[in-house]
Amino acid sequence: MSYSQASRSQYEASQHANSFIDSDLPQSDESLDALGSQSIAQSTPVSDTPPPPQYPRAPDLLQRVGKLFQPSYILYNCDKTDPMMETSRIQFLKWWLMTEFGSKKELQKSIRWDTIQKKSDVWSSFDQVANARTGEPKVMCNRCQSVVVHPRFNRSGPSPMKNHLNSAYCTQSRKTTKQAASINKHGIQPDNPPEEDPQVYHDHPSPIPHC
């Protein structure tokens, strides 16, 4: 066998052996190290989305109000006969400033819980409240416990409150209450006093006087 034939046979044998090797797999130590590092990186998921913020729960000292099976609200205490009123207000403001809505600078400037100008008589029918989960400011009708947008939220003013008091829902609620009171007053049904609306709950023992 000549030298050229021997070289050709050696080349063909080498090519035949290489045909059993996956060309896509790295063969050097450096390539193997790189592949290992890549596998580790891929096995560790990296999320660009930060975890949702955790907002504090309202202190137990604060009163929860609202209708059953609906979002509960935290009452801003306006009972001037309550010796705990100031303490309750301080706790309310501390909590509210850490809520989703209360932490917004623009709301901190517009919502002034303790210095709000109550120039309209409509305020005698509403209490200031905040959503127990988000801190969204609202006012609650003390006749039917419906919530209405806070007059200083987005500069809504007292018009939504007036519209609610004149609405069929709130008017019907007042008529039902007056009819029940009239029945008791005249003794038509002395053994059947008007029942409290089962859809409304308060965790305080008595109604809260208005600011």
Coordinates of C-alpha atoms in Angstrom, one line a residue:
M1 CA 0.0 0.0 0.0
S2 CA 1.4 3.4 -1.0
Y3 CA 1.6 6.3 1.4
S4 CA -1.2 8.2 -0.4
Q5 CA -3.5 5.1 -0.1
A6 CA -2.7 4.8 3.6
S7 CA -3.4 8.4 4.3
R8 CA -6.7 8.1 2.4
S9 CA -7.7 5.0 4.4
Q10 CA -6.9 6.8 7.7
Y11 CA -9.0 9.8 6.6
E12 CA -12.0 7.7 5.7
A13 CA -11.7 5.8 9.0
S14 CA -11.7 9.1 10.9
Q15 CA -14.7 10.3 9.0
H16 CA -16.5 7.1 9.6
A17 CA -15.9 7.4 13.4
N18 CA -17.0 11.0 13.4
S19 CA -20.3 10.0 11.8
F20 CA -21.3 8.5 15.1
I21 CA -20.7 11.7 17.1
D22 CA -23.6 14.3 17.3
S23 CA -22.1 17.4 15.8
D24 CA -24.5 19.5 17.8
L25 CA -23.0 18.4 21.1
P26 CA -19.9 20.4 22.3
Q27 CA -16.9 18.2 22.7
S28 CA -14.4 20.4 24.5
D29 CA -14.2 20.9 28.3
E30 CA -14.9 24.6 27.9
S31 CA -18.0 23.9 25.8
L32 CA -19.2 21.4 28.4
D33 CA -18.7 23.9 31.2
A34 CA -20.6 26.5 29.2
L35 CA -23.4 24.1 28.6
G36 CA -23.6 23.3 32.3
S37 CA -23.8 26.9 33.3
Q38 CA -26.5 27.5 30.7
S39 CA -28.5 24.6 32.0
I40 CA -28.3 26.0 35.6
A41 CA -29.4 29.4 34.4
Q42 CA -32.3 28.0 32.5
S43 CA -33.5 25.9 35.5
T44 CA -33.7 29.0 37.6
P45 CA -36.7 31.0 36.4
V46 CA -36.2 34.8 36.7
S47 CA -39.4 36.8 36.8
D48 CA -39.4 40.5 35.8
T49 CA -42.7 41.0 37.6
P50 CA -42.3 42.2 41.2
P51 CA -44.5 40.6 43.9
P52 CA -47.8 42.5 44.6
P53 CA -47.5 44.9 47.5
Q54 CA -48.8 43.9 50.9
Y55 CA -51.2 46.3 52.5
P56 CA -51.9 46.3 56.2
R57 CA -55.1 45.2 57.8
A58 CA -57.1 47.8 59.6
P59 CA -56.7 47.7 63.4
D60 CA -59.3 45.9 65.4
L61 CA -60.0 49.1 67.3
L62 CA -61.6 50.6 64.1
Q63 CA -65.3 49.9 63.5
R64 CA -66.4 47.8 60.4
V65 CA -69.7 48.7 58.8
G66 CA -71.5 47.7 55.6
K67 CA -73.9 45.2 54.2
L68 CA -73.6 41.5 54.5
F69 CA -71.9 39.7 51.6
Q70 CA -70.6 43.0 50.3
P71 CA -67.2 44.7 50.9
S72 CA -66.8 46.0 54.4
Y73 CA -65.8 49.5 55.2
I74 CA -63.9 51.2 58.0
L75 CA -65.8 54.0 59.8
Y76 CA -64.1 57.3 60.4
N77 CA -65.3 58.0 64.0
C78 CA -67.3 61.2 64.4
D79 CA -68.8 60.4 67.8
K80 CA -67.6 63.4 69.9
T81 CA -69.1 61.7 73.1
D82 CA -66.8 58.7 72.6
P83 CA -63.6 59.1 74.7
M84 CA -61.8 56.9 72.2
M85 CA -62.7 59.1 69.2
E86 CA -59.3 60.8 68.9
T87 CA -57.4 57.5 69.3
S88 CA -59.7 55.9 66.7
R89 CA -59.0 58.8 64.3
I90 CA -55.3 58.5 64.7
Q91 CA -55.4 54.8 64.1
F92 CA -57.6 55.3 61.1
L93 CA -55.3 57.8 59.5
K94 CA -52.2 55.7 60.2
W95 CA -53.8 52.7 58.6
W96 CA -55.3 54.6 55.7
L97 CA -52.0 56.2 54.7
M98 CA -50.6 52.7 54.2
T99 CA -53.4 51.4 52.0
E100 CA -53.6 51.2 48.2
F101 CA -55.5 54.4 47.9
G102 CA -54.2 56.2 50.9
S103 CA -50.6 55.9 49.8
K104 CA -51.3 58.0 46.7
K105 CA -49.9 61.5 47.1
E106 CA -52.7 63.1 45.2
L107 CA -55.4 61.6 47.4
Q108 CA -53.5 62.6 50.6
K109 CA -53.8 66.2 49.4
S110 CA -57.5 66.0 48.4
I111 CA -58.9 63.8 51.1
R112 CA -58.9 65.5 54.5
W113 CA -60.8 63.3 56.8
D114 CA -60.7 65.6 59.9
T115 CA -60.9 69.0 58.2
I116 CA -63.4 68.4 55.5
Q117 CA -65.8 71.3 54.8
K118 CA -69.3 70.1 55.5
K119 CA -71.2 73.1 54.2
S120 CA -74.2 71.0 52.9
D121 CA -77.0 69.7 55.1
V122 CA -76.7 66.4 53.1
W123 CA -73.8 65.4 55.4
S124 CA -76.3 64.7 58.2
S125 CA -77.2 61.6 56.3
F126 CA -73.7 60.3 55.6
D127 CA -70.7 58.9 57.4
Q128 CA -67.1 58.9 56.0
V129 CA -65.7 55.4 55.4
A130 CA -62.9 53.7 53.6
N131 CA -62.8 50.3 51.9
A132 CA -61.4 47.8 54.4
R133 CA -59.2 46.2 51.7
T134 CA -58.1 49.0 49.5
G135 CA -58.7 52.1 51.5
E136 CA -60.8 53.7 48.8
P137 CA -62.6 56.7 50.4
K138 CA -66.4 56.6 50.3
V139 CA -69.4 58.0 52.2
M140 CA -72.1 55.7 53.5
C141 CA -75.7 56.5 53.7
N142 CA -76.9 56.0 57.3
R143 CA -80.4 55.3 56.1
C144 CA -79.8 52.4 53.7
Q145 CA -76.0 51.7 54.2
S146 CA -75.3 52.3 50.5
V147 CA -71.9 53.7 49.7
V148 CA -71.4 56.8 47.5
V149 CA -68.3 58.3 46.0
H150 CA -66.5 60.6 48.5
P151 CA -67.2 64.3 47.6
R152 CA -63.5 65.1 47.6
F153 CA -62.5 62.0 45.5
N154 CA -61.8 63.3 42.0
R155 CA -63.6 66.5 43.0
S156 CA -67.0 64.8 42.8
G157 CA -68.7 67.2 45.2
P158 CA -71.9 66.5 47.2
S159 CA -74.1 66.0 44.1
P160 CA -73.8 62.2 44.1
M161 CA -74.9 62.2 47.8
K162 CA -77.9 64.4 47.0
N163 CA -78.9 62.2 44.0
H164 CA -78.7 59.1 46.2
L165 CA -81.0 60.5 48.9
N166 CA -83.5 61.3 46.2
S167 CA -83.1 57.9 44.5
A168 CA -85.9 55.3 44.5
Y169 CA -83.8 52.8 46.4
C170 CA -83.0 55.1 49.3
T171 CA -86.5 56.6 49.3
Q172 CA -88.1 53.2 49.5
S173 CA -85.9 52.2 52.4
R174 CA -87.0 55.3 54.3
K175 CA -90.7 54.7 53.6
T176 CA -90.4 51.1 54.9
T177 CA -88.8 52.3 58.1
K178 CA -91.4 55.0 58.6
Q179 CA -94.3 52.6 58.0
A180 CA -92.8 50.2 60.6
A181 CA -92.4 53.0 63.1
S182 CA -96.0 54.1 62.5
I183 CA -97.4 50.6 63.1
N184 CA -95.6 50.4 66.5
K185 CA -96.7 53.9 67.5
H186 CA -100.4 53.2 67.0
G187 CA -100.2 49.8 68.4
I188 CA -101.5 48.0 65.4
Q189 CA -98.9 45.3 65.7
P190 CA -97.4 45.6 69.1
D191 CA -96.0 42.1 69.1
N192 CA -94.2 42.6 65.8
P193 CA -91.6 45.4 66.0
P194 CA -89.9 46.3 62.8
E195 CA -87.0 44.0 62.1
E196 CA -83.6 45.3 61.3
D197 CA -82.6 44.9 57.7
P198 CA -80.7 41.5 57.7
Q199 CA -78.5 42.8 54.9
V200 CA -76.9 45.4 57.1
Y201 CA -74.5 44.8 59.9
H202 CA -72.6 47.0 62.4
D203 CA -70.0 45.9 64.8
H204 CA -70.7 48.8 67.1
P205 CA -73.5 48.5 69.7
S206 CA -75.3 51.8 68.9
P207 CA -75.5 54.3 66.0
I208 CA -72.7 56.8 65.6
P209 CA -73.6 60.5 65.9
H210 CA -72.6 62.5 62.9
C211 CA -69.8 65.0 62.7

